Amino acid sequence: MRTKDRVKSQDQHILNLAEIVGGSRSILYQKEDLLAYDCDGFTIHKHLPKAVVFPKNTQEVAEIVKYCSENNLPFLARGAGTGLSGGAIPLNGEIIISMVRMKKLISVDLENRRAVVEPGFVNLKLTNSISDKGYYYAPDPSSQYCCTIGGNVAENAGGAHCLKYGVTTNHILGLEVVMPNGEIVEIGKDGIPDAPGYDLLGLITGSEGTLGIVTKITVRVLKNPEGKQTVLAYFDRVEDGSQAVSDIISAGIVPAALEMMDKTAIEGVEAAAFPVGHPKDIEAVLLIEVDGIAAGIGEQIDQILEVCRKRNVREVRAAGSEEERARWWANRKTGFGAMGAISPDYLVQDGVIPRSKLPEVLSRISQISGESGLRIANIFHAGDGNLHPLVLFDARIPGESEKALEAGSQCLKVCADVGGTITGEHGVGIEKREEMRFVFTEEEIAAQTEIREVFNPHNLLNAGKLFPSPSRCAEVKKEMKAQAIS
Amino acid sequence: MRTKDRVKSQDQHILNLAEIVGGSRSILYQKEDLLAYDCDGFTIHKHLPKAVVFPKNTQEVAEIVKYCSENNLPFLARGAGTGLSGGAIPLNGEIIISMVRMKKLISVDLENRRAVVEPGFVNLKLTNSISDKGYYYAPDPSSQYCCTIGGNVAENAGGAHCLKYGVTTNHILGLEVVMPNGEIVEIGKDGIPDAPGYDLLGLITGSEGTLGIVTKITVRVLKNPEGKQTVLAYFDRVEDGSQAVSDIISAGIVPAALEMMDKTAIEGVEAAAFPVGHPKDIEAVLLIEVDGIAAGIGEQIDQILEVCRKRNVREVRAAGSEEERARWWANRKTGFGAMGAISPDYLVQDGVIPRSKLPEVLSRISQISGESGLRIANIFHAGDGNLHPLVLFDARIPGESEKALEAGSQCLKVCADVGGTITGEHGVGIEKREEMRFVFTEEEIAAQTEIREVFNPHNLLNAGKLFPSPSRCAEVKKEMKAQAIS
């Protein structure tokens, strides 16, 4: 057979998988090819997969999954590989099921405000496909120009405009999922606010690829807001900037986005691809966008400016054109990568805090920076209290990677201690497994792993992610079972 | 001991439970007292509980649950008993754990826009407690003047304003839950858009009291909208009214509420406690409310009126005062009960459809009415496609209850067939167990019952609700297990 001829592996599994996906152009199995798949956006852990397969449709995904299950081969799904917590890293030499060829926009139904996409469809393309008709897809992670909606579902991705519009889970109306035994199920009914039965849609969304592989997604699309205004507000003191954030929200204003960058972050973004001329000597900048009915925009901006003035804002700029606004957003959205301009390496963290704790937490992060001797930049979704401390380090200096990981973990501890949590949108993945203990008891973790077992009893799908090392959990589970009344 | 002296039961379980809750004033066990607890708002099935206990705090709930588990006594939680699908009916002679004494408003934190309540706290009291500071709690089921927030969480209750603001699950930030083994767990962290781990908050919310008993709830509160306007629009043809609903939403307007009543419903509400003078000869009335920034309200109303005119609206009235607006809402919100003015009995159903199918589905419901010989009134959340057909019948006529149940079920089938589902806010409970098969495969139902087993392995908590009779499920599960690869 032609397929088998062309795949030159000695490994029967590779040959069989190649046959499922239709030949050598749909499978990678040689080391030099696999190297590109040894990590995702979390680059600190690396592992080679056994192979990467590229199915074209749900049926092929189901056959691959069935084959892996029957042959006890670990497997996981991968979108664009932009995830920041290591969710797509093949820790156990997995078969990676790449979803990039399942990238169709299946249908758009503007009357009922929904669209159906394949998981490999790129986030920004959805908005681009419907913007001429006045609609858009709200969740906008900074990687939206290349990340896939399937990956967004796995990680329950957020983005700058999630303050007003909610994260991915708030926009998912239905899913088709290949379960770990290869069964294809439809979960959720299109557009139903409170569907009968348990909320499996919510359970699958954000489960970081540990419960099933999503093969079709029905999303909500929104009408473009009639009006929009964007301002930059510069503060001499970081406390004033963070207090202004807290005040804006307490005043009852819900901006579409309310982003903050501190001095170190500004140094980075101004040295990178999209400088916008932020003053060099300020301590904090807020990027504030309001949208909605045109007639109400001016009033909201006036209220925001009044709050900023009370908090000693030095200067405020309003975007004069759509082009200027787009540039400001490019400056912000490429901010993580921009750290490369001022540091050989960086580690991004992702904690969440009650907004009112912002001044306190930023000051504690600054202490951690001092103690570790590493600079920490802050670029974040201030409006919803979702912090992104960026720990700057140099991996070539022995011990500095470990120091950065430790400083990142300390930042998460601070977030947990003030009543927040350890991830707002990047997920737990490999990176924050141990930090799960900052926010969950052993019993709570054990209960969650039991849910994973219902879906994924042989733990072949994306094993080793999301939960801390199982030793203690296993003990707890045994105790729980012993205590259970029979 | 004094407690035992005063409880005059021969039943040792009653004596022991009385001791947990502190004596005879906190337990009911005599038949004449139990009669009040033999059903909830779904009055077609009735069963007596074994006893009703009234705990005062989480610790007592946990002790009761532990006692029931250890002694193999079925149990369930009950709020105000306003549920419409029978979720609180003690099918198996349960111990009912009434939450009405756990009714404290624990704390309000307006800066972070949240409040913490006990489950027996009445929905409307929350808004009443914070309205003077300009805030409110959004989910507004029609029973909000007496239903409890704990019950709202169990059923994932909706309400008229859920079109714009979402159902209960969109406003729950954290839960304290007593698990079926008596363990107390905290689920969800306050106000985190995408908490780490699986979305257990979403899983518990709307699980109809089958996974655990909620003992503390952190909810989101919202700032009052700056402006508000309410109009009534009268149509001579029901098709025009339902087409106007579809057109308003397609035009990109999201009203705060968009309710519809048909001719039979109008006859009922005008004959009941809060008549507002709807014309007697119209076929449909829309109650439309818009809110938001004051400056934008007029424009939205103008757009809505234009849509209505295109659909041949006969007359439009705008509320001239807050008093008039409140009266219109009372007329609408007491609509189900108002059916009592024109029919000895009524059965309310709760289907959801894509909005664009509204004209088609209303016409099919009218056919079902014709075929069954029973009048069906429609009072519903038109904006989000959440229908409430009210089947009018007379239980004294032999066979008519069965006919009503059958007509109700047919309405749900129509909803499922056009791509909708069988409940939008009332839950499945006892009432719609068999109709779950309209929207789920046996495999999907089996997967859900497995999740129940993780939480509730001995099925003592609210057994027999939410899923169809288990026979077929059990078989499917066996098959699934046999197929599982070991």
Short mmCIF file of N, CA and C in Angstrom, two decimals, chain B residues 133-251:
data_model
loop_
_atom_site.label_atom_id
_atom_site.label_comp_id
_atom_site.label_asym_id
_atom_site.label_seq_id
_atom_site.Cartn_x
_atom_site.Cartn_y
_atom_site.Cartn_z
N LYS B 133 -27.83 51.90 48.04
CA LYS B 133 -26.47 52.25 47.65
C LYS B 133 -26.29 52.16 46.13
N GLY B 134 -27.37 51.88 45.42
CA GLY B 134 -27.30 51.89 43.96
C GLY B 134 -26.93 50.55 43.34
N TYR B 135 -27.11 49.46 44.06
CA TYR B 135 -26.75 48.15 43.53
C TYR B 135 -27.96 47.21 43.53
N TYR B 136 -27.86 46.11 42.79
CA TYR B 136 -28.91 45.10 42.80
C TYR B 136 -28.34 43.74 42.41
N TYR B 137 -29.15 42.70 42.66
CA TYR B 137 -28.80 41.33 42.28
C TYR B 137 -29.64 40.99 41.06
N ALA B 138 -29.00 40.56 39.98
CA ALA B 138 -29.70 40.50 38.69
C ALA B 138 -30.72 39.36 38.52
N PRO B 139 -30.41 38.11 38.85
CA PRO B 139 -31.40 37.07 38.52
C PRO B 139 -32.74 37.31 39.23
N ASP B 140 -33.80 37.36 38.45
CA ASP B 140 -35.09 37.77 39.00
C ASP B 140 -36.22 36.82 38.58
N PRO B 141 -36.20 35.58 39.09
CA PRO B 141 -37.32 34.69 38.80
C PRO B 141 -38.62 35.35 39.28
N SER B 142 -39.73 34.94 38.66
CA SER B 142 -41.00 35.57 39.01
C SER B 142 -41.36 35.37 40.48
N SER B 143 -40.81 34.32 41.07
CA SER B 143 -41.08 34.03 42.49
C SER B 143 -40.10 34.75 43.42
N GLN B 144 -39.41 35.76 42.92
CA GLN B 144 -38.28 36.31 43.68
C GLN B 144 -38.67 36.91 45.03
N TYR B 145 -39.92 37.28 45.20
CA TYR B 145 -40.33 37.85 46.48
C TYR B 145 -40.33 36.80 47.59
N CYS B 146 -40.27 35.50 47.22
CA CYS B 146 -40.28 34.48 48.28
C CYS B 146 -39.26 33.36 48.05
N CYS B 147 -38.76 33.16 46.82
CA CYS B 147 -37.84 32.04 46.59
C CYS B 147 -36.47 32.36 47.19
N THR B 148 -35.71 31.31 47.51
CA THR B 148 -34.42 31.52 48.16
C THR B 148 -33.28 31.43 47.17
N ILE B 149 -32.18 32.08 47.50
CA ILE B 149 -31.03 32.06 46.59
C ILE B 149 -30.44 30.65 46.54
N GLY B 150 -30.52 29.89 47.63
CA GLY B 150 -30.07 28.50 47.59
C GLY B 150 -30.85 27.68 46.57
N GLY B 151 -32.15 27.85 46.57
CA GLY B 151 -32.98 27.17 45.58
C GLY B 151 -32.65 27.64 44.17
N ASN B 152 -32.39 28.94 44.02
CA ASN B 152 -32.00 29.48 42.71
C ASN B 152 -30.73 28.83 42.20
N VAL B 153 -29.77 28.59 43.11
CA VAL B 153 -28.52 27.94 42.72
C VAL B 153 -28.81 26.50 42.27
N ALA B 154 -29.62 25.80 43.04
CA ALA B 154 -29.93 24.40 42.71
C ALA B 154 -30.53 24.29 41.31
N GLU B 155 -31.45 25.21 41.00
CA GLU B 155 -32.17 25.12 39.72
C GLU B 155 -31.54 25.98 38.63
N ASN B 156 -30.49 26.70 38.96
CA ASN B 156 -29.94 27.69 38.02
C ASN B 156 -31.08 28.57 37.49
N ALA B 157 -31.74 29.21 38.40
CA ALA B 157 -32.95 29.97 38.06
C ALA B 157 -32.66 31.11 37.09
N GLY B 158 -33.65 31.40 36.28
CA GLY B 158 -33.56 32.51 35.34
C GLY B 158 -34.45 33.64 35.80
N GLY B 159 -35.09 34.30 34.85
CA GLY B 159 -35.96 35.43 35.16
C GLY B 159 -36.03 36.34 33.97
N ALA B 160 -36.91 37.33 34.06
CA ALA B 160 -37.17 38.18 32.90
C ALA B 160 -35.92 38.92 32.42
N HIS B 161 -35.07 39.34 33.35
CA HIS B 161 -33.93 40.16 32.95
C HIS B 161 -32.69 39.34 32.61
N CYS B 162 -32.85 38.04 32.53
CA CYS B 162 -31.71 37.17 32.21
C CYS B 162 -31.31 37.27 30.75
N LEU B 163 -32.20 37.85 29.94
CA LEU B 163 -31.86 38.05 28.53
C LEU B 163 -30.57 38.85 28.44
N LYS B 164 -30.50 39.95 29.16
CA LYS B 164 -29.30 40.78 29.09
C LYS B 164 -28.27 40.36 30.12
N TYR B 165 -28.72 39.91 31.29
CA TYR B 165 -27.79 39.76 32.40
C TYR B 165 -27.38 38.33 32.73
N GLY B 166 -27.98 37.34 32.05
CA GLY B 166 -27.58 35.96 32.32
C GLY B 166 -28.35 35.34 33.47
N VAL B 167 -28.30 34.01 33.55
CA VAL B 167 -29.04 33.27 34.59
C VAL B 167 -28.18 33.17 35.86
N THR B 168 -28.68 32.46 36.85
CA THR B 168 -28.02 32.43 38.15
C THR B 168 -26.54 32.06 38.06
N THR B 169 -26.22 31.05 37.25
CA THR B 169 -24.82 30.58 37.18
C THR B 169 -23.86 31.70 36.79
N ASN B 170 -24.35 32.70 36.05
CA ASN B 170 -23.49 33.80 35.65
C ASN B 170 -23.23 34.79 36.79
N HIS B 171 -23.86 34.58 37.93
CA HIS B 171 -23.72 35.52 39.04
C HIS B 171 -23.20 34.88 40.32
N ILE B 172 -22.82 33.60 40.23
CA ILE B 172 -22.34 32.88 41.40
C ILE B 172 -20.81 32.88 41.36
N LEU B 173 -20.20 33.37 42.43
CA LEU B 173 -18.74 33.48 42.48
C LEU B 173 -18.10 32.45 43.38
N GLY B 174 -18.85 31.91 44.31
CA GLY B 174 -18.28 30.93 45.23
C GLY B 174 -19.39 30.21 45.98
N LEU B 175 -19.12 28.99 46.37
CA LEU B 175 -20.11 28.21 47.12
C LEU B 175 -19.43 27.45 48.25
N GLU B 176 -20.12 27.34 49.37
CA GLU B 176 -19.75 26.35 50.39
C GLU B 176 -20.78 25.24 50.26
N VAL B 177 -20.30 23.99 50.21
CA VAL B 177 -21.20 22.88 49.93
C VAL B 177 -20.95 21.76 50.93
N VAL B 178 -22.03 21.21 51.47
CA VAL B 178 -21.90 19.97 52.26
C VAL B 178 -22.08 18.81 51.28
N MET B 179 -21.05 18.02 51.15
CA MET B 179 -21.08 16.91 50.21
C MET B 179 -21.92 15.77 50.80
N PRO B 180 -22.35 14.82 49.95
CA PRO B 180 -23.23 13.77 50.45
C PRO B 180 -22.62 12.88 51.53
N ASN B 181 -21.32 12.97 51.77
CA ASN B 181 -20.74 12.23 52.89
C ASN B 181 -20.58 13.11 54.13
N GLY B 182 -21.06 14.36 54.06
CA GLY B 182 -21.01 15.23 55.22
C GLY B 182 -19.81 16.16 55.26
N GLU B 183 -18.90 15.98 54.30
CA GLU B 183 -17.72 16.84 54.24
C GLU B 183 -18.13 18.25 53.79
N ILE B 184 -17.49 19.27 54.37
CA ILE B 184 -17.79 20.66 53.97
C ILE B 184 -16.69 21.14 53.03
N VAL B 185 -17.02 21.56 51.82
CA VAL B 185 -15.99 22.06 50.90
C VAL B 185 -16.34 23.45 50.40
N GLU B 186 -15.28 24.20 50.10
CA GLU B 186 -15.44 25.52 49.48
C GLU B 186 -15.18 25.32 48.00
N ILE B 187 -16.11 25.74 47.17
CA ILE B 187 -15.93 25.57 45.73
C ILE B 187 -15.93 26.92 45.05
N GLY B 188 -14.91 27.16 44.25
CA GLY B 188 -14.82 28.44 43.55
C GLY B 188 -14.19 29.47 44.45
N LYS B 189 -13.45 30.34 43.83
CA LYS B 189 -12.86 31.42 44.59
C LYS B 189 -13.61 32.69 44.21
N ASP B 190 -13.85 33.54 45.16
CA ASP B 190 -14.64 34.74 44.91
C ASP B 190 -14.18 35.52 43.68
N GLY B 191 -15.06 35.62 42.73
CA GLY B 191 -14.88 36.61 41.67
C GLY B 191 -13.80 36.31 40.65
N ILE B 192 -13.39 35.06 40.53
CA ILE B 192 -12.33 34.72 39.60
C ILE B 192 -12.97 34.30 38.28
N PRO B 193 -12.62 34.98 37.17
CA PRO B 193 -13.30 34.62 35.93
C PRO B 193 -12.95 33.21 35.45
N ASP B 194 -11.77 32.75 35.67
CA ASP B 194 -11.38 31.45 35.16
C ASP B 194 -10.50 30.78 36.20
N ALA B 195 -11.13 30.22 37.22
CA ALA B 195 -10.39 29.62 38.32
C ALA B 195 -9.68 28.35 37.85
N PRO B 196 -8.61 27.97 38.52
CA PRO B 196 -7.89 26.75 38.12
C PRO B 196 -8.72 25.51 38.41
N GLY B 197 -8.34 24.41 37.76
CA GLY B 197 -9.05 23.15 37.99
C GLY B 197 -10.36 23.11 37.21
N TYR B 198 -11.12 22.07 37.42
CA TYR B 198 -12.38 21.93 36.72
C TYR B 198 -13.41 22.92 37.27
N ASP B 199 -14.38 23.27 36.42
CA ASP B 199 -15.39 24.26 36.77
C ASP B 199 -16.48 23.61 37.63
N LEU B 200 -16.14 23.33 38.90
CA LEU B 200 -17.10 22.68 39.79
C LEU B 200 -18.22 23.62 40.20
N LEU B 201 -17.92 24.92 40.19
CA LEU B 201 -18.94 25.91 40.52
C LEU B 201 -20.10 25.77 39.53
N GLY B 202 -19.74 25.70 38.26
CA GLY B 202 -20.76 25.54 37.23
C GLY B 202 -21.45 24.19 37.32
N LEU B 203 -20.69 23.19 37.73
CA LEU B 203 -21.26 21.84 37.81
C LEU B 203 -22.30 21.75 38.93
N ILE B 204 -21.99 22.32 40.07
CA ILE B 204 -22.92 22.29 41.21
C ILE B 204 -24.15 23.16 40.92
N THR B 205 -23.89 24.35 40.34
CA THR B 205 -25.01 25.25 40.05
C THR B 205 -25.90 24.60 39.00
N GLY B 206 -27.16 24.49 39.29
CA GLY B 206 -28.09 23.86 38.35
C GLY B 206 -28.11 22.35 38.42
N SER B 207 -27.43 21.77 39.41
CA SER B 207 -27.43 20.30 39.50
C SER B 207 -28.65 19.80 40.28
N GLU B 208 -29.57 20.69 40.55
CA GLU B 208 -30.89 20.35 41.11
C GLU B 208 -30.78 19.55 42.41
N GLY B 209 -29.81 19.94 43.24
CA GLY B 209 -29.71 19.34 44.56
C GLY B 209 -29.30 17.88 44.55
N THR B 210 -28.62 17.43 43.49
CA THR B 210 -28.24 16.02 43.42
C THR B 210 -26.77 15.78 43.71
N LEU B 211 -25.97 16.84 43.86
CA LEU B 211 -24.52 16.65 44.05
C LEU B 211 -24.05 17.07 45.44
N GLY B 212 -24.81 17.91 46.11
CA GLY B 212 -24.40 18.40 47.42
C GLY B 212 -25.41 19.42 47.89
N ILE B 213 -25.25 19.89 49.13
CA ILE B 213 -26.18 20.88 49.68
C ILE B 213 -25.41 22.17 49.92
N VAL B 214 -25.85 23.21 49.24
CA VAL B 214 -25.16 24.50 49.29
C VAL B 214 -25.51 25.18 50.61
N THR B 215 -24.48 25.62 51.35
CA THR B 215 -24.72 26.23 52.66
C THR B 215 -24.26 27.69 52.74
N LYS B 216 -23.55 28.16 51.69
CA LYS B 216 -23.12 29.57 51.68
C LYS B 216 -22.87 29.93 50.23
N ILE B 217 -23.25 31.14 49.85
CA ILE B 217 -23.18 31.51 48.44
C ILE B 217 -22.58 32.90 48.31
N THR B 218 -21.54 33.03 47.49
CA THR B 218 -21.02 34.35 47.16
C THR B 218 -21.56 34.73 45.78
N VAL B 219 -22.27 35.85 45.72
CA VAL B 219 -22.88 36.26 44.46
C VAL B 219 -22.30 37.59 43.99
N ARG B 220 -22.39 37.82 42.70
CA ARG B 220 -22.02 39.11 42.11
C ARG B 220 -23.22 40.04 42.25
N VAL B 221 -22.95 41.28 42.62
CA VAL B 221 -24.02 42.27 42.57
C VAL B 221 -23.66 43.32 41.52
N LEU B 222 -24.66 43.94 40.94
CA LEU B 222 -24.44 44.90 39.85
C LEU B 222 -24.88 46.29 40.25
N LYS B 223 -24.26 47.26 39.63
CA LYS B 223 -24.65 48.66 39.79
C LYS B 223 -25.98 48.86 39.07
N ASN B 224 -26.89 49.61 39.69
CA ASN B 224 -28.14 49.92 39.00
C ASN B 224 -27.86 50.62 37.67
N PRO B 225 -28.59 50.27 36.62
CA PRO B 225 -28.41 51.01 35.37
C PRO B 225 -28.84 52.47 35.59
N GLU B 226 -28.17 53.35 34.87
CA GLU B 226 -28.44 54.77 35.04
C GLU B 226 -29.84 55.14 34.56
N GLY B 227 -30.24 54.51 33.47
CA GLY B 227 -31.57 54.80 32.91
C GLY B 227 -32.31 53.53 32.56
N LYS B 228 -33.62 53.67 32.34
CA LYS B 228 -34.46 52.51 32.13
C LYS B 228 -35.72 53.00 31.41
N GLN B 229 -36.21 52.25 30.46
CA GLN B 229 -37.51 52.60 29.89
C GLN B 229 -38.24 51.31 29.55
N THR B 230 -39.54 51.31 29.75
CA THR B 230 -40.35 50.11 29.58
C THR B 230 -41.52 50.43 28.67
N VAL B 231 -41.75 49.58 27.69
CA VAL B 231 -42.90 49.80 26.80
C VAL B 231 -43.72 48.53 26.64
N LEU B 232 -44.98 48.69 26.33
CA LEU B 232 -45.86 47.58 25.94
C LEU B 232 -46.17 47.77 24.45
N ALA B 233 -46.09 46.69 23.69
CA ALA B 233 -46.42 46.77 22.26
C ALA B 233 -47.47 45.71 21.96
N TYR B 234 -48.57 46.15 21.37
CA TYR B 234 -49.71 45.25 21.12
C TYR B 234 -49.81 44.88 19.64
N PHE B 235 -49.98 43.60 19.38
CA PHE B 235 -50.05 43.11 18.00
C PHE B 235 -51.36 42.38 17.74
N ASP B 236 -51.89 42.59 16.53
CA ASP B 236 -53.15 41.91 16.16
C ASP B 236 -52.90 40.46 15.76
N ARG B 237 -51.67 40.17 15.37
CA ARG B 237 -51.36 38.80 14.96
C ARG B 237 -50.15 38.30 15.75
N VAL B 238 -50.25 37.10 16.27
CA VAL B 238 -49.17 36.56 17.08
C VAL B 238 -47.89 36.40 16.24
N GLU B 239 -48.05 36.12 14.94
CA GLU B 239 -46.88 35.99 14.07
C GLU B 239 -46.10 37.31 14.01
N ASP B 240 -46.84 38.43 13.95
CA ASP B 240 -46.15 39.72 13.90
C ASP B 240 -45.39 39.97 15.19
N GLY B 241 -46.02 39.63 16.32
CA GLY B 241 -45.35 39.83 17.61
C GLY B 241 -44.08 39.00 17.71
N SER B 242 -44.17 37.74 17.33
CA SER B 242 -42.99 36.90 17.48
C SER B 242 -41.93 37.27 16.45
N GLN B 243 -42.37 37.74 15.28
CA GLN B 243 -41.37 38.18 14.30
C GLN B 243 -40.67 39.45 14.79
N ALA B 244 -41.41 40.30 15.48
CA ALA B 244 -40.80 41.52 16.03
C ALA B 244 -39.71 41.17 17.04
N VAL B 245 -39.97 40.14 17.87
CA VAL B 245 -38.96 39.70 18.84
C VAL B 245 -37.68 39.31 18.12
N SER B 246 -37.84 38.46 17.11
CA SER B 246 -36.70 38.00 16.34
C SER B 246 -35.96 39.18 15.68
N ASP B 247 -36.73 40.13 15.14
CA ASP B 247 -36.12 41.29 14.47
C ASP B 247 -35.37 42.20 15.44
N ILE B 248 -35.92 42.37 16.64
CA ILE B 248 -35.25 43.25 17.63
C ILE B 248 -33.86 42.69 17.94
N ILE B 249 -33.81 41.38 18.18
CA ILE B 249 -32.52 40.78 18.51
C ILE B 249 -31.58 40.81 17.31
N SER B 250 -32.11 40.48 16.12
CA SER B 250 -31.22 40.51 14.95
C SER B 250 -30.69 41.91 14.68
N ALA B 251 -31.47 42.93 15.08
CA ALA B 251 -31.01 44.30 14.85
C ALA B 251 -29.85 44.67 15.78
#
